[in-house]
Coordinates of C-alpha atoms in Angstrom, one line a residue:
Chain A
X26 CA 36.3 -17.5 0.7
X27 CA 33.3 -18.8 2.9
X28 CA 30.1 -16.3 1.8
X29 CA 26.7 -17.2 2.3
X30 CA 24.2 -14.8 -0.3
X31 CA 20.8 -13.7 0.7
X32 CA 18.0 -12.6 -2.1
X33 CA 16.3 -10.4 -2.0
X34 CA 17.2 -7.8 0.5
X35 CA 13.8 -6.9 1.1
X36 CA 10.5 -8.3 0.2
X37 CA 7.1 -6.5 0.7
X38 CA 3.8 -8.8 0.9
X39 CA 0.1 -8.6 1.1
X40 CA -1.4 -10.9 4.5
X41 CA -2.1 -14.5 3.3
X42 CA 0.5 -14.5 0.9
X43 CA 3.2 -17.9 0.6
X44 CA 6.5 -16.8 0.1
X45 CA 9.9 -18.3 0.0
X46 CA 13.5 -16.2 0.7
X47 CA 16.5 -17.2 -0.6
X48 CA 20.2 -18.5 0.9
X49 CA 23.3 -19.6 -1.4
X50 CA 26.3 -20.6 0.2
X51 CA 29.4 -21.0 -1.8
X52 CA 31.2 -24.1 -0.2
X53 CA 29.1 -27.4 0.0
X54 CA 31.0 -28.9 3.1
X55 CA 28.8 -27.7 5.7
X56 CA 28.5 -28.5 8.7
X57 CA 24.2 -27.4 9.3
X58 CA 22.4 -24.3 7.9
X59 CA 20.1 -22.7 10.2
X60 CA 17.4 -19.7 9.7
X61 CA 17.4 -17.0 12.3
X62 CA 14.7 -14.2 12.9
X63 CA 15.4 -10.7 13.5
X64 CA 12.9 -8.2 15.2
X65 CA 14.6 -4.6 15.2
X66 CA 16.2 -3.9 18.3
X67 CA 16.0 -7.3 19.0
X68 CA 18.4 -10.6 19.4
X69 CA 18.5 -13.7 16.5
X70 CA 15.5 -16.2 17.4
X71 CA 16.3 -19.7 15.5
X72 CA 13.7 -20.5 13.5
X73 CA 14.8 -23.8 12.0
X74 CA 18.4 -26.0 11.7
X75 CA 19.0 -28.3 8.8
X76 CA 21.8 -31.3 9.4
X77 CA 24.0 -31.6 6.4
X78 CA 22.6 -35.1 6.3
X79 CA 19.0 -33.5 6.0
X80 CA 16.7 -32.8 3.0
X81 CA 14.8 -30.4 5.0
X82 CA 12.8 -29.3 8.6
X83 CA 9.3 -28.0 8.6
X84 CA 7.8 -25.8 12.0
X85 CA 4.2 -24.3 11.4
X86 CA 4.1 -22.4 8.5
X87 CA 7.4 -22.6 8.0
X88 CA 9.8 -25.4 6.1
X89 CA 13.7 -24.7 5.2
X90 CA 15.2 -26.8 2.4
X91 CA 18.6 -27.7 1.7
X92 CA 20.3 -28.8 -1.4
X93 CA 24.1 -28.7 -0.4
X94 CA 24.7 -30.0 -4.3
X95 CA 23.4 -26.5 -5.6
X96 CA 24.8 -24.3 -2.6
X97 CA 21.1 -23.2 -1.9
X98 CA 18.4 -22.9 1.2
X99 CA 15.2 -21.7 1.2
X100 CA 12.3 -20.9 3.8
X101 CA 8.6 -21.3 2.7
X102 CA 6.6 -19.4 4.8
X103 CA 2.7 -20.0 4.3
X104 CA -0.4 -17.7 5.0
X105 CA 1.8 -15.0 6.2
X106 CA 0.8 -12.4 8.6
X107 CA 2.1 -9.3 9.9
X108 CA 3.3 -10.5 12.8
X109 CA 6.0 -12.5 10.3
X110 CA 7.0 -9.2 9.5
X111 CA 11.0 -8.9 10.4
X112 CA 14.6 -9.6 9.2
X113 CA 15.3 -13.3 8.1
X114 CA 18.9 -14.7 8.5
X115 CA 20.3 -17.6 7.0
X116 CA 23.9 -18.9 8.4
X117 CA 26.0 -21.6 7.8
X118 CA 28.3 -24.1 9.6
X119 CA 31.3 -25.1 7.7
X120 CA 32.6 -28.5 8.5
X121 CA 36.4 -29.0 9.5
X122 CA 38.0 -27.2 12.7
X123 CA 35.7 -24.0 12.9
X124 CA 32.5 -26.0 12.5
X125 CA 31.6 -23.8 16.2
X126 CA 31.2 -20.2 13.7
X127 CA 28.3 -19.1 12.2
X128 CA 28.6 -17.7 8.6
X129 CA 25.9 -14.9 7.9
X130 CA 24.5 -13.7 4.8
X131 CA 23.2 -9.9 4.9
X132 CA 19.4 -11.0 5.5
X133 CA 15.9 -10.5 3.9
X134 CA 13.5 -7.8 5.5
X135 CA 10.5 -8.9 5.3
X136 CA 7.1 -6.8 5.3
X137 CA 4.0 -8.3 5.4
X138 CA 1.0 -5.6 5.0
X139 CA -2.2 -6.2 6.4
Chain B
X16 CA 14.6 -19.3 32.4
X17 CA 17.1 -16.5 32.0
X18 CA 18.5 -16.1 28.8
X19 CA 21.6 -14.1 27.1
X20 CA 21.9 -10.8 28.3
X21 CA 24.1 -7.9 27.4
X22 CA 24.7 -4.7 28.7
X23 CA 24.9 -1.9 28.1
X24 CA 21.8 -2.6 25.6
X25 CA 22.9 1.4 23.9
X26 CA 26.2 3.2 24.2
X27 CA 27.0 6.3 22.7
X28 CA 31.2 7.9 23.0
X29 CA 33.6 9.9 21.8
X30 CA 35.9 8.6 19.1
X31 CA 39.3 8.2 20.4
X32 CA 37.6 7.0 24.0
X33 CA 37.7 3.1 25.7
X34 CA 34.1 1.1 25.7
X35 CA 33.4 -2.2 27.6
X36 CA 30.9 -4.7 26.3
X37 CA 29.5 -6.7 28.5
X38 CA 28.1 -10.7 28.2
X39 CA 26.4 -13.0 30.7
X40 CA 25.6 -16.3 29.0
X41 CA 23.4 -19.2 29.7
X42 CA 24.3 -20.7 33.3
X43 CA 26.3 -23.8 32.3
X44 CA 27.1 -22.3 29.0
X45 CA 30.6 -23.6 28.2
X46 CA 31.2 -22.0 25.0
X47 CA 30.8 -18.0 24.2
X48 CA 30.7 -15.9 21.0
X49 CA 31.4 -12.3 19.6
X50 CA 29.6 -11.3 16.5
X51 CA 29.7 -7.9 15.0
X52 CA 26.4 -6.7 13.2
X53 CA 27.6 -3.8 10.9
X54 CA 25.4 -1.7 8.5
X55 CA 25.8 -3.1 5.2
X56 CA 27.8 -5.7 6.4
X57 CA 25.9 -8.3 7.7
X58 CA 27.4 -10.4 11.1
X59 CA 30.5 -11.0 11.2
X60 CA 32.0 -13.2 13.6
X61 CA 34.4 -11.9 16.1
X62 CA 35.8 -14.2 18.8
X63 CA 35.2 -17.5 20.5
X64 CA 36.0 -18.8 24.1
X65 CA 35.8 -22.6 25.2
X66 CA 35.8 -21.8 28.8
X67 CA 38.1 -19.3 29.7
X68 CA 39.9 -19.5 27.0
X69 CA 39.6 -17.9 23.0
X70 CA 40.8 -20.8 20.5
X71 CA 39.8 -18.6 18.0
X72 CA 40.4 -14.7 17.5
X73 CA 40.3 -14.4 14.4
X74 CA 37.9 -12.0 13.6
X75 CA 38.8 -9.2 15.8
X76 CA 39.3 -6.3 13.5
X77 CA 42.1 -5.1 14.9
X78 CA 44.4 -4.7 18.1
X79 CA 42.2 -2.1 19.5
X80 CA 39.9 -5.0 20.1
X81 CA 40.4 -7.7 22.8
X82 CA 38.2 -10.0 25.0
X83 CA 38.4 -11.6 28.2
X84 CA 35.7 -14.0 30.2
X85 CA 36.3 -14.8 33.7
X86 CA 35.0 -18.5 36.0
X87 CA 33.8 -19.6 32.4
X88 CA 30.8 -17.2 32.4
X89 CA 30.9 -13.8 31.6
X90 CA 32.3 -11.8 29.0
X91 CA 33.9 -8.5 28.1
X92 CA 34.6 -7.2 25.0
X93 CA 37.0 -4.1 24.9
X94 CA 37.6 -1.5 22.6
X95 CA 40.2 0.7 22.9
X96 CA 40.8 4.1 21.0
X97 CA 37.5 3.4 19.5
X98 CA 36.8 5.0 16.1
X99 CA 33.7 5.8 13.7
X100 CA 33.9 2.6 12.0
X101 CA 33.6 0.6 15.1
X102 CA 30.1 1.8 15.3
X103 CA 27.8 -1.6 14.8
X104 CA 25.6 -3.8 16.9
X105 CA 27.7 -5.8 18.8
X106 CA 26.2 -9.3 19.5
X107 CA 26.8 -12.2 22.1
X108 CA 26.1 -15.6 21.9
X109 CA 26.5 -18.8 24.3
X110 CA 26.0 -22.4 23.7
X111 CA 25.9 -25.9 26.1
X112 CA 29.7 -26.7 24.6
X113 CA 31.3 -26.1 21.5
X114 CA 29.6 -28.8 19.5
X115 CA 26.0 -28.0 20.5
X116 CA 24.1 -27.3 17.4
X117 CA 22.5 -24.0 19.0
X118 CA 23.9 -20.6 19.7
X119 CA 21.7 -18.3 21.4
X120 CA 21.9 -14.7 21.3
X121 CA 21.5 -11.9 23.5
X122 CA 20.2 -8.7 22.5
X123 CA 22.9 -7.1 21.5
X124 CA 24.8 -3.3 22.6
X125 CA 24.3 -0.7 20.2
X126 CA 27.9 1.5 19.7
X127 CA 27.7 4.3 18.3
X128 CA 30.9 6.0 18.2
X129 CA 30.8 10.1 17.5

């Protein structure tokens, strides 16, 4: 089975901290990994999109990795602030026929304190 | 300009009673999708249309659930007899065709079934 792992479920930080969350995936034929933002109530926002082909994508403070060898993801976010404060979702695309579904691990909540 | 939308964006009913989900993707979005958002369960992908047609219905939970979209735009998701467990955030999707590398969301209808 397909499953994509988040840790940890939630992570509590002080302002100006660098942190980095977690994504495993247990199948290493993906298609592209991509990191999604969740403000409660709110839709997915996508944060960043890794090809397969790709080592890794940087926006601001924030830079994804992939390592398809080792099944694992992870966002770096620098100098956070509150306003980072949210749920973080990694999902994956498997290659092969149903490379059009997003796999979802559970998600990170993050909360940055002032 | 406009993006996902999704109404109703809250819907609370009586278990045993019919709800209708409704999706109005991107204008020129070719390709739609269904994901589930479930407490402790993370998203879970539901159903995806090319068009007017749904190659892929795989991850309806059951009969009770079907989905229909109409001149290739929008959507409605169905639930029939609905019952406790159906309770979730029900999320909709759209993206340029079915190998764009984005899906964006819309904000999703909160069920909660009584």
């Amino acid at each position: 089975k397909q499953e994509v792992t988040q840790i940890p479920a939630a992570l509590s930080v002080p302002e100006g901290e660098n942190l980095v969350l977690n994504c495993s995936f247990t199948d290493s034929a993906i298609y592209n990994l991509q990191w999604f933002r969740q403000d409660p109530g709110k839709g997915l926002t996508s944060l960043l999109l890794i090809q397969s082909s790709q080592r890794e994508q940087t926006s601001g403070r924030l830079n994804a990795s992939l390592d398809k060898s080792s099944g694992r993801s992870t966002l770096y976010i620098a100098a956070s602030q509150p306003g980072d404060s949210a749920t973080y979702l990694c999902a994956v695309k498997y290659s092969g026929g149903s490379n059009y579904k997003l796999t979802f691990g559970k998600g990170t909540l993050l909360t940055v304190n002032p | 300009g406009a993006g996902v939308s999704q109404s109703p964006s809250n819907k609370v009913t009586e278990k045993g009673k019919d709800v209708e989900l409704r999706c109005d993707p991107i204008s020129g979005h070719t390709a739609l999708y269904w994901y589930r958002q479930s407490l402790g369960q993370g998203l879970e992908f539901l159903i995806y249309f090319q068009g007017n047609s749904a190659p892929d219905k795989s991850g309806l939970p059951s009969d009770r659930f079907s989905a229909e979209r109409t001149g290739g735009s929008v959507s409605t998701l169905t639930i029939q007899r609905t019952q406790q467990e159906d309770s979730a955030v029900y999320l909709c999707a759209s993206s340029l065709n079915r190998g764009s590398e984005t899906q964006y969301f819309g904000p999703g209808t909160r069920l909660l079934v009584l």
